[in-house]
Amino acid sequence: MEPQWIRWAKRIQALAQAGLTYATDPYDQERYRELRRIAVDMLATQCGLGSEAQRVSLEELFAGEAGYPTPKVDVRSVVFDGDRVLLVKERSDGRWSLPGGWADVGSSPSEMAAREVAEEAGYVVRPVRLLAVWDNSRHHDRPVAYAVYKICIACQLTGGQPRASIETEAVGWFAVEELPPLSPTRITAEQIRRLYRLYRDPSLPPEFD
């Protein structure tokens, strides 16, 4: 679970964003901007972002969000071969994750799942089953600026060859109990084990928070 202070900071940011969307009084708008600055200060201080440039970058990230605040959607493709799971090594942090990323407007979750595997791993897959819908904050303790819902979809391998991409530097198959270092905000070892149990037993319903 995320620390309580992260949830408070995100909630303050969400209230500020909603206020800036609907408030018309200039004094109210300034109060909501101040709330956003407080949320930035909380995250920057607790995450060790000491430089002014890092703080400004975080504030610009928050300021770039407009409209009523809602969680972002992260679609992850779950491909098993026996007790091995398909993982890709992220160029951004040098760690491994399930293929996937932010959902695109105009694409369904299943379309996203198939495309992410093709783009990040080189394989062709067919999405076959929803395994889980998780609130990211309930499964990770690393600070993430956004609220995120993670959709995990089981996919059947149908073809292709392993191939890295502009986002991934390697592709590999790993035993569920012998996983490499994982990208901490994308997926955890416990989540992969839970996904494996769901995959092995089709009678189990999808997990959700």
PDB file of C-alpha atoms in Angstrom:
ATOM      1  CA  MET A   1       0.000   0.000   0.000  1.00  0.00           C
ATOM      2  CA  GLU A   2       1.106   3.558  -0.656  1.00  0.00           C
ATOM      3  CA  PRO A   3       2.018   5.568   2.439  1.00  0.00           C
ATOM      4  CA  GLN A   4      -0.811   7.732   3.721  1.00  0.00           C
ATOM      5  CA  TRP A   5       1.045  10.954   2.863  1.00  0.00           C
ATOM      6  CA  ILE A   6       1.077   9.992  -0.837  1.00  0.00           C
ATOM      7  CA  ARG A   7      -2.684   9.452  -0.800  1.00  0.00           C
ATOM      8  CA  TRP A   8      -3.167  12.819   0.919  1.00  0.00           C
ATOM      9  CA  ALA A   9      -0.977  14.588  -1.659  1.00  0.00           C
ATOM     10  CA  LYS A  10      -2.836  12.974  -4.553  1.00  0.00           C
ATOM     11  CA  ARG A  11      -6.194  13.863  -3.028  1.00  0.00           C
ATOM     12  CA  ILE A  12      -5.127  17.489  -2.574  1.00  0.00           C
ATOM     13  CA  GLN A  13      -3.964  17.572  -6.194  1.00  0.00           C
ATOM     14  CA  ALA A  14      -7.281  16.074  -7.374  1.00  0.00           C
ATOM     15  CA  LEU A  15      -9.297  18.637  -5.410  1.00  0.00           C
ATOM     16  CA  ALA A  16      -7.128  21.434  -6.793  1.00  0.00           C
ATOM     17  CA  GLN A  17      -7.552  20.180 -10.361  1.00  0.00           C
ATOM     18  CA  ALA A  18     -11.330  19.905 -10.005  1.00  0.00           C
ATOM     19  CA  GLY A  19     -11.483  23.372  -8.443  1.00  0.00           C
ATOM     20  CA  LEU A  20      -9.443  24.925 -11.239  1.00  0.00           C
ATOM     21  CA  THR A  21     -11.752  23.256 -13.751  1.00  0.00           C
ATOM     22  CA  TYR A  22     -15.030  24.555 -12.329  1.00  0.00           C
ATOM     23  CA  ALA A  23     -14.232  27.638 -10.232  1.00  0.00           C
ATOM     24  CA  THR A  24     -14.881  31.015 -11.899  1.00  0.00           C
ATOM     25  CA  ASP A  25     -13.964  33.376  -9.078  1.00  0.00           C
ATOM     26  CA  PRO A  26     -10.306  34.484  -9.472  1.00  0.00           C
ATOM     27  CA  TYR A  27      -9.721  34.324  -5.717  1.00  0.00           C
ATOM     28  CA  ASP A  28     -10.975  30.739  -5.609  1.00  0.00           C
ATOM     29  CA  GLN A  29      -8.752  29.862  -8.563  1.00  0.00           C
ATOM     30  CA  GLU A  30      -5.714  31.237  -6.721  1.00  0.00           C
ATOM     31  CA  ARG A  31      -6.624  29.171  -3.642  1.00  0.00           C
ATOM     32  CA  TYR A  32      -6.785  26.017  -5.786  1.00  0.00           C
ATOM     33  CA  ARG A  33      -3.416  26.838  -7.363  1.00  0.00           C
ATOM     34  CA  GLU A  34      -2.000  27.158  -3.853  1.00  0.00           C
ATOM     35  CA  LEU A  35      -3.435  23.742  -2.984  1.00  0.00           C
ATOM     36  CA  ARG A  36      -1.675  22.319  -6.047  1.00  0.00           C
ATOM     37  CA  ARG A  37       1.598  23.893  -4.899  1.00  0.00           C
ATOM     38  CA  ILE A  38       1.154  22.266  -1.474  1.00  0.00           C
ATOM     39  CA  ALA A  39       0.668  18.865  -3.130  1.00  0.00           C
ATOM     40  CA  VAL A  40       3.828  19.443  -5.188  1.00  0.00           C
ATOM     41  CA  ASP A  41       5.801  20.408  -2.068  1.00  0.00           C
ATOM     42  CA  MET A  42       4.629  17.283  -0.226  1.00  0.00           C
ATOM     43  CA  LEU A  43       5.665  14.947  -3.042  1.00  0.00           C
ATOM     44  CA  ALA A  44       8.910  16.776  -3.829  1.00  0.00           C
ATOM     45  CA  THR A  45      10.026  16.818  -0.187  1.00  0.00           C
ATOM     46  CA  GLN A  46       9.133  13.225   0.602  1.00  0.00           C
ATOM     47  CA  CYS A  47      10.566  11.896  -2.678  1.00  0.00           C
ATOM     48  CA  GLY A  48      13.847  13.728  -2.260  1.00  0.00           C
ATOM     49  CA  LEU A  49      13.400  16.038  -5.254  1.00  0.00           C
ATOM     50  CA  GLY A  50      15.647  18.725  -3.863  1.00  0.00           C
ATOM     51  CA  SER A  51      16.420  20.857  -6.905  1.00  0.00           C
ATOM     52  CA  GLU A  52      14.215  23.672  -8.088  1.00  0.00           C
ATOM     53  CA  ALA A  53      14.217  22.178 -11.602  1.00  0.00           C
ATOM     54  CA  GLN A  54      12.815  18.876 -10.295  1.00  0.00           C
ATOM     55  CA  ARG A  55      10.141  20.671  -8.326  1.00  0.00           C
ATOM     56  CA  VAL A  56       9.164  22.823 -11.327  1.00  0.00           C
ATOM     57  CA  SER A  57       8.992  19.701 -13.489  1.00  0.00           C
ATOM     58  CA  LEU A  58       6.607  18.087 -11.003  1.00  0.00           C
ATOM     59  CA  GLU A  59       4.456  21.215 -10.828  1.00  0.00           C
ATOM     60  CA  GLU A  60       4.288  21.358 -14.631  1.00  0.00           C
ATOM     61  CA  LEU A  61       3.222  17.710 -14.636  1.00  0.00           C
ATOM     62  CA  PHE A  62       0.325  18.517 -12.328  1.00  0.00           C
ATOM     63  CA  ALA A  63      -0.536  21.723 -14.183  1.00  0.00           C
ATOM     64  CA  GLY A  64      -0.743  19.777 -17.448  1.00  0.00           C
ATOM     65  CA  GLU A  65      -3.698  17.816 -16.130  1.00  0.00           C
ATOM     66  CA  ALA A  66      -7.034  19.498 -16.821  1.00  0.00           C
ATOM     67  CA  GLY A  67     -10.698  18.623 -16.426  1.00  0.00           C
ATOM     68  CA  TYR A  68     -12.266  16.487 -13.741  1.00  0.00           C
ATOM     69  CA  PRO A  69      -9.518  14.275 -12.239  1.00  0.00           C
ATOM     70  CA  THR A  70      -9.853  10.565 -12.995  1.00  0.00           C
ATOM     71  CA  PRO A  71      -7.363   7.667 -12.762  1.00  0.00           C
ATOM     72  CA  LYS A  72      -5.126   6.897 -15.717  1.00  0.00           C
ATOM     73  CA  VAL A  73      -5.477   3.406 -17.232  1.00  0.00           C
ATOM     74  CA  ASP A  74      -2.475   1.073 -17.517  1.00  0.00           C
ATOM     75  CA  VAL A  75      -3.067  -2.025 -19.697  1.00  0.00           C
ATOM     76  CA  ARG A  76      -0.730  -4.999 -19.105  1.00  0.00           C
ATOM     77  CA  SER A  77      -0.505  -8.111 -21.285  1.00  0.00           C
ATOM     78  CA  VAL A  78      -0.058 -11.410 -19.447  1.00  0.00           C
ATOM     79  CA  VAL A  79       1.449 -14.171 -21.607  1.00  0.00           C
ATOM     80  CA  PHE A  80       2.371 -17.528 -20.042  1.00  0.00           C
ATOM     81  CA  ASP A  81       4.175 -20.525 -21.511  1.00  0.00           C
ATOM     82  CA  GLY A  82       3.752 -23.242 -18.914  1.00  0.00           C
ATOM     83  CA  ASP A  83       5.090 -21.718 -15.711  1.00  0.00           C
ATOM     84  CA  ARG A  84       7.072 -19.058 -17.575  1.00  0.00           C
ATOM     85  CA  VAL A  85       5.866 -15.498 -18.086  1.00  0.00           C
ATOM     86  CA  LEU A  86       6.802 -13.100 -20.881  1.00  0.00           C
ATOM     87  CA  LEU A  87       8.614  -9.987 -19.630  1.00  0.00           C
ATOM     88  CA  VAL A  88      10.283  -7.024 -21.301  1.00  0.00           C
ATOM     89  CA  LYS A  89      13.210  -5.001 -19.953  1.00  0.00           C
ATOM     90  CA  GLU A  90      12.316  -1.320 -19.767  1.00  0.00           C
ATOM     91  CA  ARG A  91      14.856   1.119 -21.178  1.00  0.00           C
ATOM     92  CA  SER A  92      13.636   3.776 -18.734  1.00  0.00           C
ATOM     93  CA  ASP A  93      14.876   1.995 -15.590  1.00  0.00           C
ATOM     94  CA  GLY A  94      16.639  -1.192 -16.755  1.00  0.00           C
ATOM     95  CA  ARG A  95      14.124  -3.431 -14.985  1.00  0.00           C
ATOM     96  CA  TRP A  96      11.556  -5.939 -16.192  1.00  0.00           C
ATOM     97  CA  SER A  97       7.789  -5.725 -16.574  1.00  0.00           C
ATOM     98  CA  LEU A  98       4.805  -7.209 -18.331  1.00  0.00           C
ATOM     99  CA  PRO A  99       4.387  -5.663 -21.795  1.00  0.00           C
ATOM    100  CA  GLY A 100       1.999  -2.733 -21.589  1.00  0.00           C
ATOM    101  CA  GLY A 101       1.483   0.954 -20.956  1.00  0.00           C
ATOM    102  CA  TRP A 102      -1.029   3.767 -20.875  1.00  0.00           C
ATOM    103  CA  ALA A 103      -4.274   3.112 -22.736  1.00  0.00           C
ATOM    104  CA  ASP A 104      -4.754   5.077 -25.938  1.00  0.00           C
ATOM    105  CA  VAL A 105      -7.955   6.912 -26.794  1.00  0.00           C
ATOM    106  CA  GLY A 106      -9.721   5.034 -29.596  1.00  0.00           C
ATOM    107  CA  SER A 107      -8.362   1.583 -28.684  1.00  0.00           C
ATOM    108  CA  SER A 108     -10.132  -1.028 -26.583  1.00  0.00           C
ATOM    109  CA  PRO A 109      -8.273  -2.742 -23.712  1.00  0.00           C
ATOM    110  CA  SER A 110      -7.907  -5.954 -25.736  1.00  0.00           C
ATOM    111  CA  GLU A 111      -6.569  -4.051 -28.751  1.00  0.00           C
ATOM    112  CA  MET A 112      -4.079  -2.312 -26.476  1.00  0.00           C
ATOM    113  CA  ALA A 113      -2.951  -5.628 -24.962  1.00  0.00           C
ATOM    114  CA  ALA A 114      -2.230  -7.176 -28.366  1.00  0.00           C
ATOM    115  CA  ARG A 115      -0.519  -4.085 -29.732  1.00  0.00           C
ATOM    116  CA  GLU A 116       1.726  -3.604 -26.683  1.00  0.00           C
ATOM    117  CA  VAL A 117       3.070  -7.158 -26.990  1.00  0.00           C
ATOM    118  CA  ALA A 118       3.734  -6.701 -30.710  1.00  0.00           C
ATOM    119  CA  GLU A 119       5.431  -3.338 -30.227  1.00  0.00           C
ATOM    120  CA  GLU A 120       7.443  -4.102 -27.084  1.00  0.00           C
ATOM    121  CA  ALA A 121       8.229  -7.825 -27.489  1.00  0.00           C
ATOM    122  CA  GLY A 122       7.748  -8.716 -31.171  1.00  0.00           C
ATOM    123  CA  TYR A 123       5.207 -11.469 -30.548  1.00  0.00           C
ATOM    124  CA  VAL A 124       1.706 -11.829 -31.977  1.00  0.00           C
ATOM    125  CA  VAL A 125      -0.934 -12.640 -29.356  1.00  0.00           C
ATOM    126  CA  ARG A 126      -4.674 -13.025 -29.020  1.00  0.00           C
ATOM    127  CA  PRO A 127      -6.296 -11.534 -25.894  1.00  0.00           C
ATOM    128  CA  VAL A 128      -8.459 -14.212 -24.291  1.00  0.00           C
ATOM    129  CA  ARG A 129      -9.383 -13.296 -20.727  1.00  0.00           C
ATOM    130  CA  LEU A 130      -9.504 -10.473 -18.210  1.00  0.00           C
ATOM    131  CA  LEU A 131      -7.472 -11.468 -15.146  1.00  0.00           C
ATOM    132  CA  ALA A 132      -7.442  -8.421 -12.888  1.00  0.00           C
ATOM    133  CA  VAL A 133      -8.309  -4.747 -12.462  1.00  0.00           C
ATOM    134  CA  TRP A 134      -6.210  -3.225  -9.684  1.00  0.00           C
ATOM    135  CA  ASP A 135      -5.839   0.186  -8.073  1.00  0.00           C
ATOM    136  CA  ASN A 136      -2.085   0.714  -8.365  1.00  0.00           C
ATOM    137  CA  SER A 137      -1.831   2.502  -5.030  1.00  0.00           C
ATOM    138  CA  ARG A 138      -2.980  -0.635  -3.186  1.00  0.00           C
ATOM    139  CA  HIS A 139      -0.152  -2.770  -4.558  1.00  0.00           C
ATOM    140  CA  HIS A 140       2.866  -0.447  -4.692  1.00  0.00           C
ATOM    141  CA  ASP A 141       4.612   1.694  -2.099  1.00  0.00           C
ATOM    142  CA  ARG A 142       6.630   3.754  -4.588  1.00  0.00           C
ATOM    143  CA  PRO A 143       5.314   7.306  -5.127  1.00  0.00           C
ATOM    144  CA  VAL A 144       3.453   7.790  -8.412  1.00  0.00           C
ATOM    145  CA  ALA A 145       2.057  11.211  -9.263  1.00  0.00           C
ATOM    146  CA  TYR A 146      -1.100   9.822 -10.855  1.00  0.00           C
ATOM    147  CA  ALA A 147      -3.914   7.630  -9.654  1.00  0.00           C
ATOM    148  CA  VAL A 148      -3.700   4.516 -11.836  1.00  0.00           C
ATOM    149  CA  TYR A 149      -6.004   1.586 -12.570  1.00  0.00           C
ATOM    150  CA  LYS A 150      -4.118  -1.436 -13.942  1.00  0.00           C
ATOM    151  CA  ILE A 151      -5.970  -3.798 -16.316  1.00  0.00           C
ATOM    152  CA  CYS A 152      -4.273  -7.198 -16.762  1.00  0.00           C
ATOM    153  CA  ILE A 153      -5.370  -9.292 -19.751  1.00  0.00           C
ATOM    154  CA  ALA A 154      -4.300 -12.873 -20.444  1.00  0.00           C
ATOM    155  CA  CYS A 155      -3.101 -13.333 -24.026  1.00  0.00           C
ATOM    156  CA  GLN A 156      -2.439 -16.466 -26.087  1.00  0.00           C
ATOM    157  CA  LEU A 157       0.773 -16.578 -28.105  1.00  0.00           C
ATOM    158  CA  THR A 158       0.055 -17.128 -31.815  1.00  0.00           C
ATOM    159  CA  GLY A 159       3.270 -16.149 -33.591  1.00  0.00           C
ATOM    160  CA  GLY A 160       6.097 -13.684 -34.015  1.00  0.00           C
ATOM    161  CA  GLN A 161       9.692 -13.578 -32.797  1.00  0.00           C
ATOM    162  CA  PRO A 162      11.234 -11.847 -29.778  1.00  0.00           C
ATOM    163  CA  ARG A 163      12.290  -8.313 -30.644  1.00  0.00           C
ATOM    164  CA  ALA A 164      13.232  -5.320 -28.531  1.00  0.00           C
ATOM    165  CA  SER A 165      11.888  -1.834 -29.275  1.00  0.00           C
ATOM    166  CA  ILE A 166      12.480   1.857 -28.630  1.00  0.00           C
ATOM    167  CA  GLU A 167      10.953   1.347 -25.174  1.00  0.00           C
ATOM    168  CA  THR A 168      12.403  -2.069 -24.344  1.00  0.00           C
ATOM    169  CA  GLU A 169      15.977  -3.339 -24.507  1.00  0.00           C
ATOM    170  CA  ALA A 170      15.375  -7.082 -24.064  1.00  0.00           C
ATOM    171  CA  VAL A 171      12.642  -9.738 -24.144  1.00  0.00           C
ATOM    172  CA  GLY A 172      12.618 -12.877 -22.012  1.00  0.00           C
ATOM    173  CA  TRP A 173      10.664 -15.741 -20.507  1.00  0.00           C
ATOM    174  CA  PHE A 174      11.031 -16.284 -16.766  1.00  0.00           C
ATOM    175  CA  ALA A 175       9.755 -18.887 -14.319  1.00  0.00           C
ATOM    176  CA  VAL A 176       7.143 -17.369 -12.013  1.00  0.00           C
ATOM    177  CA  GLU A 177       9.256 -18.272  -8.980  1.00  0.00           C
ATOM    178  CA  GLU A 178      12.527 -17.023 -10.530  1.00  0.00           C
ATOM    179  CA  LEU A 179      11.728 -13.500 -11.650  1.00  0.00           C
ATOM    180  CA  PRO A 180      14.363 -10.871 -12.519  1.00  0.00           C
ATOM    181  CA  PRO A 181      14.407  -7.418 -10.874  1.00  0.00           C
ATOM    182  CA  LEU A 182      11.024  -5.899 -11.666  1.00  0.00           C
ATOM    183  CA  SER A 183      10.129  -2.309 -12.492  1.00  0.00           C
ATOM    184  CA  PRO A 184       8.632  -1.325  -9.130  1.00  0.00           C
ATOM    185  CA  THR A 185       5.767   0.921 -10.238  1.00  0.00           C
ATOM    186  CA  ARG A 186       4.708  -1.304 -13.143  1.00  0.00           C
ATOM    187  CA  ILE A 187       4.335  -4.792 -11.643  1.00  0.00           C
ATOM    188  CA  THR A 188       5.321  -6.738  -8.533  1.00  0.00           C
ATOM    189  CA  ALA A 189       6.337 -10.361  -8.030  1.00  0.00           C
ATOM    190  CA  GLU A 190       3.245 -10.933  -5.898  1.00  0.00           C
ATOM    191  CA  GLN A 191       1.006  -9.602  -8.665  1.00  0.00           C
ATOM    192  CA  ILE A 192       2.616 -11.946 -11.205  1.00  0.00           C
ATOM    193  CA  ARG A 193       2.077 -14.901  -8.865  1.00  0.00           C
ATOM    194  CA  ARG A 194      -1.568 -13.922  -8.432  1.00  0.00           C
ATOM    195  CA  LEU A 195      -2.001 -13.579 -12.183  1.00  0.00           C
ATOM    196  CA  TYR A 196      -0.474 -17.033 -12.633  1.00  0.00           C
ATOM    197  CA  ARG A 197      -2.993 -18.558 -10.204  1.00  0.00           C
ATOM    198  CA  LEU A 198      -5.842 -16.878 -12.071  1.00  0.00           C
ATOM    199  CA  TYR A 199      -4.465 -18.075 -15.414  1.00  0.00           C
ATOM    200  CA  ARG A 200      -4.062 -21.663 -14.186  1.00  0.00           C
ATOM    201  CA  ASP A 201      -7.653 -21.861 -12.911  1.00  0.00           C
ATOM    202  CA  PRO A 202     -10.190 -20.492 -15.439  1.00  0.00           C
ATOM    203  CA  SER A 203     -12.987 -21.054 -12.903  1.00  0.00           C
ATOM    204  CA  LEU A 204     -11.644 -18.170 -10.790  1.00  0.00           C
ATOM    205  CA  PRO A 205     -13.228 -14.776 -11.479  1.00  0.00           C
ATOM    206  CA  PRO A 206     -11.087 -11.759 -12.281  1.00  0.00           C
ATOM    207  CA  GLU A 207      -9.590  -9.972  -9.289  1.00  0.00           C
ATOM    208  CA  PHE A 208     -10.544  -6.368  -8.645  1.00  0.00           C
ATOM    209  CA  ASP A 209     -10.022  -3.783  -5.939  1.00  0.00           C
TER     210      ASP A 209
END
